[in-house]
Amino acid sequence: MKFDEQERTALTDAGFSVADNSKAAYVDAVVVIAAYDAETYWLTFALPNDAQIVCVVPRDQIADAIKVNHAARRNQFQ
């Protein structure tokens, strides 16, 4: 799956760098994780064009992702 031209333009306008093959986009952004309730976190991405993207994610998915990534990095250095 690739970004279409409209998506590519929107991403570029938001400050993303879009890969030549249009399958991925990259941006440096500030990410804030906030505990919303007992079951969810809100992830807020502040983009270079002053836009914000908010995602609601189950707490257990975030905790698992952090643990898995931390363990993988720790194993690299041992």
JSON list of C-alpha atoms in Angstrom, two decimals:
[
{"chain": "A", "resi": 1, "resn": "MET", "atom": "CA", "xyz": [0.00, 0.00, 0.00]},
{"chain": "A", "resi": 2, "resn": "LYS", "atom": "CA", "xyz": [1.29, 3.48, -0.86]},
{"chain": "A", "resi": 3, "resn": "PHE", "atom": "CA", "xyz": [0.28, 7.05, -0.04]},
{"chain": "A", "resi": 4, "resn": "ASP", "atom": "CA", "xyz": [-1.67, 8.57, -2.92]},
{"chain": "A", "resi": 5, "resn": "GLU", "atom": "CA", "xyz": [-0.74, 12.02, -4.23]},
{"chain": "A", "resi": 6, "resn": "GLN", "atom": "CA", "xyz": [-3.26, 13.82, -2.01]},
{"chain": "A", "resi": 7, "resn": "GLU", "atom": "CA", "xyz": [-2.00, 12.02, 1.10]},
{"chain": "A", "resi": 8, "resn": "ARG", "atom": "CA", "xyz": [1.62, 12.64, 0.10]},
{"chain": "A", "resi": 9, "resn": "THR", "atom": "CA", "xyz": [0.92, 16.37, -0.30]},
{"chain": "A", "resi": 10, "resn": "ALA", "atom": "CA", "xyz": [-0.87, 16.55, 3.07]},
{"chain": "A", "resi": 11, "resn": "LEU", "atom": "CA", "xyz": [1.99, 14.76, 4.80]},
{"chain": "A", "resi": 12, "resn": "THR", "atom": "CA", "xyz": [4.58, 17.00, 3.17]},
{"chain": "A", "resi": 13, "resn": "ASP", "atom": "CA", "xyz": [2.58, 20.11, 4.14]},
{"chain": "A", "resi": 14, "resn": "ALA", "atom": "CA", "xyz": [2.52, 18.85, 7.74]},
{"chain": "A", "resi": 15, "resn": "GLY", "atom": "CA", "xyz": [6.32, 18.61, 7.76]},
{"chain": "A", "resi": 16, "resn": "PHE", "atom": "CA", "xyz": [6.78, 14.91, 6.98]},
{"chain": "A", "resi": 17, "resn": "SER", "atom": "CA", "xyz": [9.45, 13.56, 4.69]},
{"chain": "A", "resi": 18, "resn": "VAL", "atom": "CA", "xyz": [7.83, 10.98, 2.44]},
{"chain": "A", "resi": 19, "resn": "ALA", "atom": "CA", "xyz": [9.92, 8.07, 1.19]},
{"chain": "A", "resi": 20, "resn": "ASP", "atom": "CA", "xyz": [10.57, 7.84, -2.55]},
{"chain": "A", "resi": 21, "resn": "ASN", "atom": "CA", "xyz": [8.46, 4.69, -2.74]},
{"chain": "A", "resi": 22, "resn": "SER", "atom": "CA", "xyz": [5.56, 6.51, -0.97]},
{"chain": "A", "resi": 23, "resn": "LYS", "atom": "CA", "xyz": [5.17, 3.68, 1.55]},
{"chain": "A", "resi": 24, "resn": "ALA", "atom": "CA", "xyz": [6.42, 5.55, 4.63]},
{"chain": "A", "resi": 25, "resn": "ALA", "atom": "CA", "xyz": [6.70, 9.06, 6.02]},
{"chain": "A", "resi": 26, "resn": "TYR", "atom": "CA", "xyz": [8.95, 10.44, 8.74]},
{"chain": "A", "resi": 27, "resn": "VAL", "atom": "CA", "xyz": [8.66, 13.47, 11.01]},
{"chain": "A", "resi": 28, "resn": "ASP", "atom": "CA", "xyz": [10.32, 14.70, 14.18]},
{"chain": "A", "resi": 29, "resn": "ALA", "atom": "CA", "xyz": [7.48, 15.36, 16.58]},
{"chain": "A", "resi": 30, "resn": "VAL", "atom": "CA", "xyz": [6.85, 15.89, 20.26]},
{"chain": "A", "resi": 31, "resn": "VAL", "atom": "CA", "xyz": [4.77, 13.03, 21.66]},
{"chain": "A", "resi": 32, "resn": "VAL", "atom": "CA", "xyz": [2.89, 13.38, 24.93]},
{"chain": "A", "resi": 33, "resn": "ILE", "atom": "CA", "xyz": [1.41, 10.33, 26.65]},
{"chain": "A", "resi": 34, "resn": "ALA", "atom": "CA", "xyz": [-1.45, 11.10, 29.02]},
{"chain": "A", "resi": 35, "resn": "ALA", "atom": "CA", "xyz": [-3.36, 8.65, 31.20]},
{"chain": "A", "resi": 36, "resn": "TYR", "atom": "CA", "xyz": [-6.98, 9.29, 30.25]},
{"chain": "A", "resi": 37, "resn": "ASP", "atom": "CA", "xyz": [-8.72, 6.68, 32.37]},
{"chain": "A", "resi": 38, "resn": "ALA", "atom": "CA", "xyz": [-8.08, 3.21, 33.80]},
{"chain": "A", "resi": 39, "resn": "GLU", "atom": "CA", "xyz": [-8.10, 1.65, 30.33]},
{"chain": "A", "resi": 40, "resn": "THR", "atom": "CA", "xyz": [-6.69, 4.16, 27.86]},
{"chain": "A", "resi": 41, "resn": "TYR", "atom": "CA", "xyz": [-3.82, 6.53, 27.13]},
{"chain": "A", "resi": 42, "resn": "TRP", "atom": "CA", "xyz": [-4.04, 9.52, 24.85]},
{"chain": "A", "resi": 43, "resn": "LEU", "atom": "CA", "xyz": [-1.01, 10.00, 22.60]},
{"chain": "A", "resi": 44, "resn": "THR", "atom": "CA", "xyz": [-0.73, 13.54, 21.29]},
{"chain": "A", "resi": 45, "resn": "PHE", "atom": "CA", "xyz": [1.68, 14.22, 18.43]},
{"chain": "A", "resi": 46, "resn": "ALA", "atom": "CA", "xyz": [2.63, 17.89, 17.96]},
{"chain": "A", "resi": 47, "resn": "LEU", "atom": "CA", "xyz": [3.69, 18.34, 14.33]},
{"chain": "A", "resi": 48, "resn": "PRO", "atom": "CA", "xyz": [6.02, 20.99, 12.88]},
{"chain": "A", "resi": 49, "resn": "ASN", "atom": "CA", "xyz": [3.08, 22.82, 11.22]},
{"chain": "A", "resi": 50, "resn": "ASP", "atom": "CA", "xyz": [1.45, 23.31, 14.68]},
{"chain": "A", "resi": 51, "resn": "ALA", "atom": "CA", "xyz": [-1.15, 20.62, 13.99]},
{"chain": "A", "resi": 52, "resn": "GLN", "atom": "CA", "xyz": [-1.80, 17.93, 16.56]},
{"chain": "A", "resi": 53, "resn": "ILE", "atom": "CA", "xyz": [-2.84, 14.31, 16.13]},
{"chain": "A", "resi": 54, "resn": "VAL", "atom": "CA", "xyz": [-4.48, 12.58, 19.08]},
{"chain": "A", "resi": 55, "resn": "CYS", "atom": "CA", "xyz": [-4.75, 8.78, 19.27]},
{"chain": "A", "resi": 56, "resn": "VAL", "atom": "CA", "xyz": [-6.57, 6.87, 21.97]},
{"chain": "A", "resi": 57, "resn": "VAL", "atom": "CA", "xyz": [-4.71, 3.63, 22.73]},
{"chain": "A", "resi": 58, "resn": "PRO", "atom": "CA", "xyz": [-5.40, 0.86, 25.26]},
{"chain": "A", "resi": 59, "resn": "ARG", "atom": "CA", "xyz": [-3.01, 1.14, 28.20]},
{"chain": "A", "resi": 60, "resn": "ASP", "atom": "CA", "xyz": [-1.92, -2.49, 27.98]},
{"chain": "A", "resi": 61, "resn": "GLN", "atom": "CA", "xyz": [-0.82, -2.08, 24.35]},
{"chain": "A", "resi": 62, "resn": "ILE", "atom": "CA", "xyz": [1.41, 0.88, 25.21]},
{"chain": "A", "resi": 63, "resn": "ALA", "atom": "CA", "xyz": [2.87, -0.88, 28.25]},
{"chain": "A", "resi": 64, "resn": "ASP", "atom": "CA", "xyz": [3.58, -4.01, 26.21]},
{"chain": "A", "resi": 65, "resn": "ALA", "atom": "CA", "xyz": [5.20, -2.02, 23.38]},
{"chain": "A", "resi": 66, "resn": "ILE", "atom": "CA", "xyz": [7.45, -0.17, 25.80]},
{"chain": "A", "resi": 67, "resn": "LYS", "atom": "CA", "xyz": [8.47, -3.37, 27.60]},
{"chain": "A", "resi": 68, "resn": "VAL", "atom": "CA", "xyz": [9.16, -5.28, 24.37]},
{"chain": "A", "resi": 69, "resn": "ASN", "atom": "CA", "xyz": [11.19, -2.44, 22.82]},
{"chain": "A", "resi": 70, "resn": "HIS", "atom": "CA", "xyz": [13.14, -1.84, 26.02]},
{"chain": "A", "resi": 71, "resn": "ALA", "atom": "CA", "xyz": [13.97, -5.54, 26.34]},
{"chain": "A", "resi": 72, "resn": "ALA", "atom": "CA", "xyz": [15.07, -5.72, 22.70]},
{"chain": "A", "resi": 73, "resn": "ARG", "atom": "CA", "xyz": [17.40, -2.72, 23.12]},
{"chain": "A", "resi": 74, "resn": "ARG", "atom": "CA", "xyz": [18.80, -4.08, 26.37]},
{"chain": "A", "resi": 75, "resn": "ASN", "atom": "CA", "xyz": [19.60, -7.40, 24.66]},
{"chain": "A", "resi": 76, "resn": "GLN", "atom": "CA", "xyz": [21.46, -5.56, 21.88]},
{"chain": "A", "resi": 77, "resn": "PHE", "atom": "CA", "xyz": [23.96, -4.17, 24.36]},
{"chain": "A", "resi": 78, "resn": "GLN", "atom": "CA", "xyz": [24.58, -7.34, 26.39]}
]
